[in-house]
Short mmCIF file of C-alpha atoms and ligand atoms in Angstrom, two decimals:
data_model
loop_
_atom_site.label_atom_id
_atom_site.label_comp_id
_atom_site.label_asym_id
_atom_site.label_seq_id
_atom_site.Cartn_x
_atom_site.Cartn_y
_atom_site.Cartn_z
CA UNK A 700 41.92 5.19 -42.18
CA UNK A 701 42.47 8.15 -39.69
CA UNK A 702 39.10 10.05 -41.67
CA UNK A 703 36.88 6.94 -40.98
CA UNK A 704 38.28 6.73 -37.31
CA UNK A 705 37.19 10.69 -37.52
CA UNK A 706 33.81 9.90 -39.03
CA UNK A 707 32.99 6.63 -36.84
CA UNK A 708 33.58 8.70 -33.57
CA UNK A 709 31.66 11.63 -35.08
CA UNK A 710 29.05 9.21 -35.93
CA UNK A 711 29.30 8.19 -32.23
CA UNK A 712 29.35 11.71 -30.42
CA UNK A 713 25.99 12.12 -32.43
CA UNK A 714 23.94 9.39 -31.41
CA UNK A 715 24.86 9.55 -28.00
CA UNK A 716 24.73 13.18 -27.38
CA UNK A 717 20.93 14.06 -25.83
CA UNK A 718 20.19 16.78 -27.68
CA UNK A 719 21.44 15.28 -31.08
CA UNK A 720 19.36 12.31 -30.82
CA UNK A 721 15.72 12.08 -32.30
CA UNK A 722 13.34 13.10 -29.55
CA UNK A 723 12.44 10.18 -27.29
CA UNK A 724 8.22 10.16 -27.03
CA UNK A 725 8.78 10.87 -23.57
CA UNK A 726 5.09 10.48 -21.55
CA UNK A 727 4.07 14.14 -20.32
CA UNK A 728 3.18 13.14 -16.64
CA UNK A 729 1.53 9.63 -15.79
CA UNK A 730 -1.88 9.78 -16.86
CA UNK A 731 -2.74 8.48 -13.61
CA UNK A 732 -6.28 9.23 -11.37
CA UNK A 733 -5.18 11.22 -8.01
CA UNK A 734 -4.42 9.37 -5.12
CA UNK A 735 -7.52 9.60 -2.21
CA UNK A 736 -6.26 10.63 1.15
CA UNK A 737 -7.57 6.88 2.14
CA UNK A 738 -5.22 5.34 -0.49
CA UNK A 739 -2.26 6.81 1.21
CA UNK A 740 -2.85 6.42 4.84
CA UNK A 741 -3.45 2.41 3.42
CA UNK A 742 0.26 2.99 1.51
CA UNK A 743 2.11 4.07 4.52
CA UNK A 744 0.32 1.10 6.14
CA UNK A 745 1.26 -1.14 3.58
CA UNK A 746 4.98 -0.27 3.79
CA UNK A 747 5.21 -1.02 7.49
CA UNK A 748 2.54 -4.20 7.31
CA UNK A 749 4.76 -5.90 5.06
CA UNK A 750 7.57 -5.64 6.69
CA UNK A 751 5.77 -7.50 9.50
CA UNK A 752 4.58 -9.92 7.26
CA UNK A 753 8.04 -10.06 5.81
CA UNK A 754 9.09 -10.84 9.54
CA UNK A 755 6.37 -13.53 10.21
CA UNK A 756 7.46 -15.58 7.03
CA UNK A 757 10.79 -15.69 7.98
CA UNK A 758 10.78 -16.37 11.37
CA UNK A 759 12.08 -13.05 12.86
CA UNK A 760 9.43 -11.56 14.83
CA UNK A 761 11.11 -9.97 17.89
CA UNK A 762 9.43 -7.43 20.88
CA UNK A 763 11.03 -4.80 17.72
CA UNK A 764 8.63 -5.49 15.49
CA UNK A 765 5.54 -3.83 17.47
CA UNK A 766 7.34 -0.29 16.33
CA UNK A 767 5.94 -1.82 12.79
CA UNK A 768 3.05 -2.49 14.22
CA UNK A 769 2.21 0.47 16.08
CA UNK A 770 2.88 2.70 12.75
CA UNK A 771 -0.01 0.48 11.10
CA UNK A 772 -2.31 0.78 13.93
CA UNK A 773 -1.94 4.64 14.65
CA UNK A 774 -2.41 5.07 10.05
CA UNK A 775 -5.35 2.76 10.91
CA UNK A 776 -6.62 5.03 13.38
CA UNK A 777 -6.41 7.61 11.14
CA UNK A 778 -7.97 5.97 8.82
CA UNK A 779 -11.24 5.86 10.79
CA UNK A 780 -12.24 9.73 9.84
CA UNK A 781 -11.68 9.00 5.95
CA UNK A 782 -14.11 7.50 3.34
CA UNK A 783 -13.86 4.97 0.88
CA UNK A 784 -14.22 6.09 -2.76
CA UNK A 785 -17.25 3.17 -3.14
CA UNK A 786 -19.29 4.99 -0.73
CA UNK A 787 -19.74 7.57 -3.37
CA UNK A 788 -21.43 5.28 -5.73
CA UNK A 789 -23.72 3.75 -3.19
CA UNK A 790 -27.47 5.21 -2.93
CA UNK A 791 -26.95 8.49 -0.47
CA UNK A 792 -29.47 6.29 1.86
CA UNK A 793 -26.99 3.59 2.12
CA UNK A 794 -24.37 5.32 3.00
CA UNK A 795 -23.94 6.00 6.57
CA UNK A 796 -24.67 2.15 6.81
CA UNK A 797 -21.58 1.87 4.53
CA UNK A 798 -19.75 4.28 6.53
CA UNK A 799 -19.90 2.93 10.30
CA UNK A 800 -19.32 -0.59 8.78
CA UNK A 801 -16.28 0.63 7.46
CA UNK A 802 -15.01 2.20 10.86
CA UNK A 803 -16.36 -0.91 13.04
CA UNK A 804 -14.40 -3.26 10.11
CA UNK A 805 -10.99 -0.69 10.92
CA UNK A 806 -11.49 -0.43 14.62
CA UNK A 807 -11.57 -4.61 14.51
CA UNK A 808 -8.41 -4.25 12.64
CA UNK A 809 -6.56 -1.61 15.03
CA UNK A 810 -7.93 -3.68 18.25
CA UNK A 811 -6.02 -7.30 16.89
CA UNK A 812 -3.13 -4.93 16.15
CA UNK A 813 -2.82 -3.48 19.69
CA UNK A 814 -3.37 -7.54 21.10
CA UNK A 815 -0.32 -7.99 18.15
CA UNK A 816 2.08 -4.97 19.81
CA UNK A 817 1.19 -6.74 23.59
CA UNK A 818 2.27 -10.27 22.27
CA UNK A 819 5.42 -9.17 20.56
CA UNK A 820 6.60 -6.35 23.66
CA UNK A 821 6.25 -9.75 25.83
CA UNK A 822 7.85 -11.76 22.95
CA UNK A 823 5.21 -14.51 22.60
CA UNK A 824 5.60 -14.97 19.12
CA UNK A 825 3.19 -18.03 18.88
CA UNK A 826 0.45 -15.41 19.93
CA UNK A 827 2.13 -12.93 17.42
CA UNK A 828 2.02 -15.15 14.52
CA UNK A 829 -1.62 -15.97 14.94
CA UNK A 830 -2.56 -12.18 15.33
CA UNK A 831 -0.32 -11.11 12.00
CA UNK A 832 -2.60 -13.99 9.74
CA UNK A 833 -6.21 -12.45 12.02
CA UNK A 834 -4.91 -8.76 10.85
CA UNK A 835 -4.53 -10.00 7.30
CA UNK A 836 -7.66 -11.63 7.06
CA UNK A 837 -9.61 -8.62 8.86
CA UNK A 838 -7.77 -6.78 5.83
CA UNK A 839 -8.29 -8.85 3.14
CA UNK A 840 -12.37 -9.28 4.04
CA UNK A 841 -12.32 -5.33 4.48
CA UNK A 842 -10.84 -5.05 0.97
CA UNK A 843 -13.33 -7.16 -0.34
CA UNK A 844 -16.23 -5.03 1.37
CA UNK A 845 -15.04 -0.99 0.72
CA UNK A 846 -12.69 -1.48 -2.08
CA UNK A 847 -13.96 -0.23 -5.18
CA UNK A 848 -13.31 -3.60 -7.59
CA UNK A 849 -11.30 -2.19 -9.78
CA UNK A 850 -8.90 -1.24 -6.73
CA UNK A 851 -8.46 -5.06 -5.77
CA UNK A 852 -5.80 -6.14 -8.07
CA UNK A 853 -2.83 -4.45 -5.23
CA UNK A 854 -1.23 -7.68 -3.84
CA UNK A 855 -0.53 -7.36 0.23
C1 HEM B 1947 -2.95 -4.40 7.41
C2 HEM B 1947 -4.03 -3.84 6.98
C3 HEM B 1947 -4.19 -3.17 5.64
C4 HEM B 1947 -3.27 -2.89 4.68
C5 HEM B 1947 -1.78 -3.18 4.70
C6 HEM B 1947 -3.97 -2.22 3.59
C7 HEM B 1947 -3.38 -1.81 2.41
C8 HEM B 1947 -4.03 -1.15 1.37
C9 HEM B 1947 -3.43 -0.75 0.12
C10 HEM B 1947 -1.99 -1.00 -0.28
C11 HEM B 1947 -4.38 -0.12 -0.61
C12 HEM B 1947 -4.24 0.43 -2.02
C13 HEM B 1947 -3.87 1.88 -2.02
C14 HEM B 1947 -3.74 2.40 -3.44
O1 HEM B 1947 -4.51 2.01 -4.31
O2 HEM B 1947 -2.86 3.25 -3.66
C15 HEM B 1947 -5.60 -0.12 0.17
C16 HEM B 1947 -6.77 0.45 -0.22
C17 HEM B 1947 -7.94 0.42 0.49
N1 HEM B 1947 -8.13 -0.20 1.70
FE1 HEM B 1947 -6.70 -1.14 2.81
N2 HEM B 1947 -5.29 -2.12 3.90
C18 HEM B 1947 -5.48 -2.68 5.14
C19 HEM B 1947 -6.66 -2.79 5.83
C20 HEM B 1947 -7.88 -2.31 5.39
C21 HEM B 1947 -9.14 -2.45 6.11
C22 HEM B 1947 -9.33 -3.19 7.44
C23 HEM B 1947 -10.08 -1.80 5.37
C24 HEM B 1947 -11.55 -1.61 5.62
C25 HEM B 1947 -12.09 -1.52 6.81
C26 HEM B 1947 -9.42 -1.27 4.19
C27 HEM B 1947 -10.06 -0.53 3.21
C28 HEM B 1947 -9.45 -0.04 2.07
C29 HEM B 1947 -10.14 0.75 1.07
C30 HEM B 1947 -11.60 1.16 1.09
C31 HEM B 1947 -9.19 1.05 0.07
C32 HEM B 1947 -9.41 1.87 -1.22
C33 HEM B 1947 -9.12 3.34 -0.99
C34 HEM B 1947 -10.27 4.28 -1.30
O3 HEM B 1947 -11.42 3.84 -1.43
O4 HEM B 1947 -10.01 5.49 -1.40
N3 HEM B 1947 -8.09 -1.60 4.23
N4 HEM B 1947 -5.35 -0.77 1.36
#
């Protein structure tokens, strides 16, 4: 009895110690493509846009929110000076075109966002509401415009 007891916790100690157990396949680093500099300025917009969205939904926009608002608009500014990774894979003649649409599409989207910090600094949140749905539709159309397709899937 006591040399099973023995042998069971043995048997124990050597499945659950790390080094014991058969090697896990453990990934080497996510095989994933590098992130462009215009994918992150749009992440750290993301994070903050949601939370506005977030805010919208549930009823609690407040003059606070335009510190949300003012972190997308100042990435969106940003923004501005970077290029989309479709713009590579238009014809070189096509792509300053490409290029100030782009920037007029993102200074559209940074002008409704300034009109959203005014609205929610005075608290008129009926104005706010209807300038959080014009910012997601100025996003959503410029998504569907510069995004390369197989970027589309990200839900906002
Ligand atoms: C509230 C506004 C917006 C939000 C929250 C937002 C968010 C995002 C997110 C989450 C991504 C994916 C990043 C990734 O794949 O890691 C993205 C990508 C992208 N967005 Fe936006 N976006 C907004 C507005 C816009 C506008 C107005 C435009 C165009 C004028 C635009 C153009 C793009 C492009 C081109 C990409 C792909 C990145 C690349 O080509 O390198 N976005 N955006």
């Amino acid at each position: 009895m006591k040399l099973r007891l023995l042998l069971l916790s043995l048997a124990l100690a050597l499945i659950s110690a790390p080094g014991v157990r058969a090697e896990d396949p453990k990934p080497a680093v996510k095989a994933e493509k590098p992130e462009t500099e215009l994918e992150q300025t749009m992440n750290k917009m993301n994070k903050a846009w949601r939370e506005v969205r977030k805010a919208a939904k549930e009823g609690k926009l407040s003059p606070a929110t335009a510190d949300l608002v003012a972190t997308v608009r100042t990435n969106a500014e940003a923004a501005v000076k970077l290029t989309p990774a479709l713009e590579a894979e238009k014809p070189a003649a096509d792509r300053a075109k490409f290029q100030a649409d782009f920037q007029a599409q993102l200074k559209k989207l940074t002008g409704i966002l300034a009109q959203l910090e005014t609205a929610l600094r005075a608290n008129d949140i009926p104005a706010a509401t209807k300038l959080v749905a014009d910012a997601g539709a100025v996003a959503k159309s410029g998504h569907h415009d510069f995004k390369k397709p197989d970027e589309k899937e990200h839900k906002h």
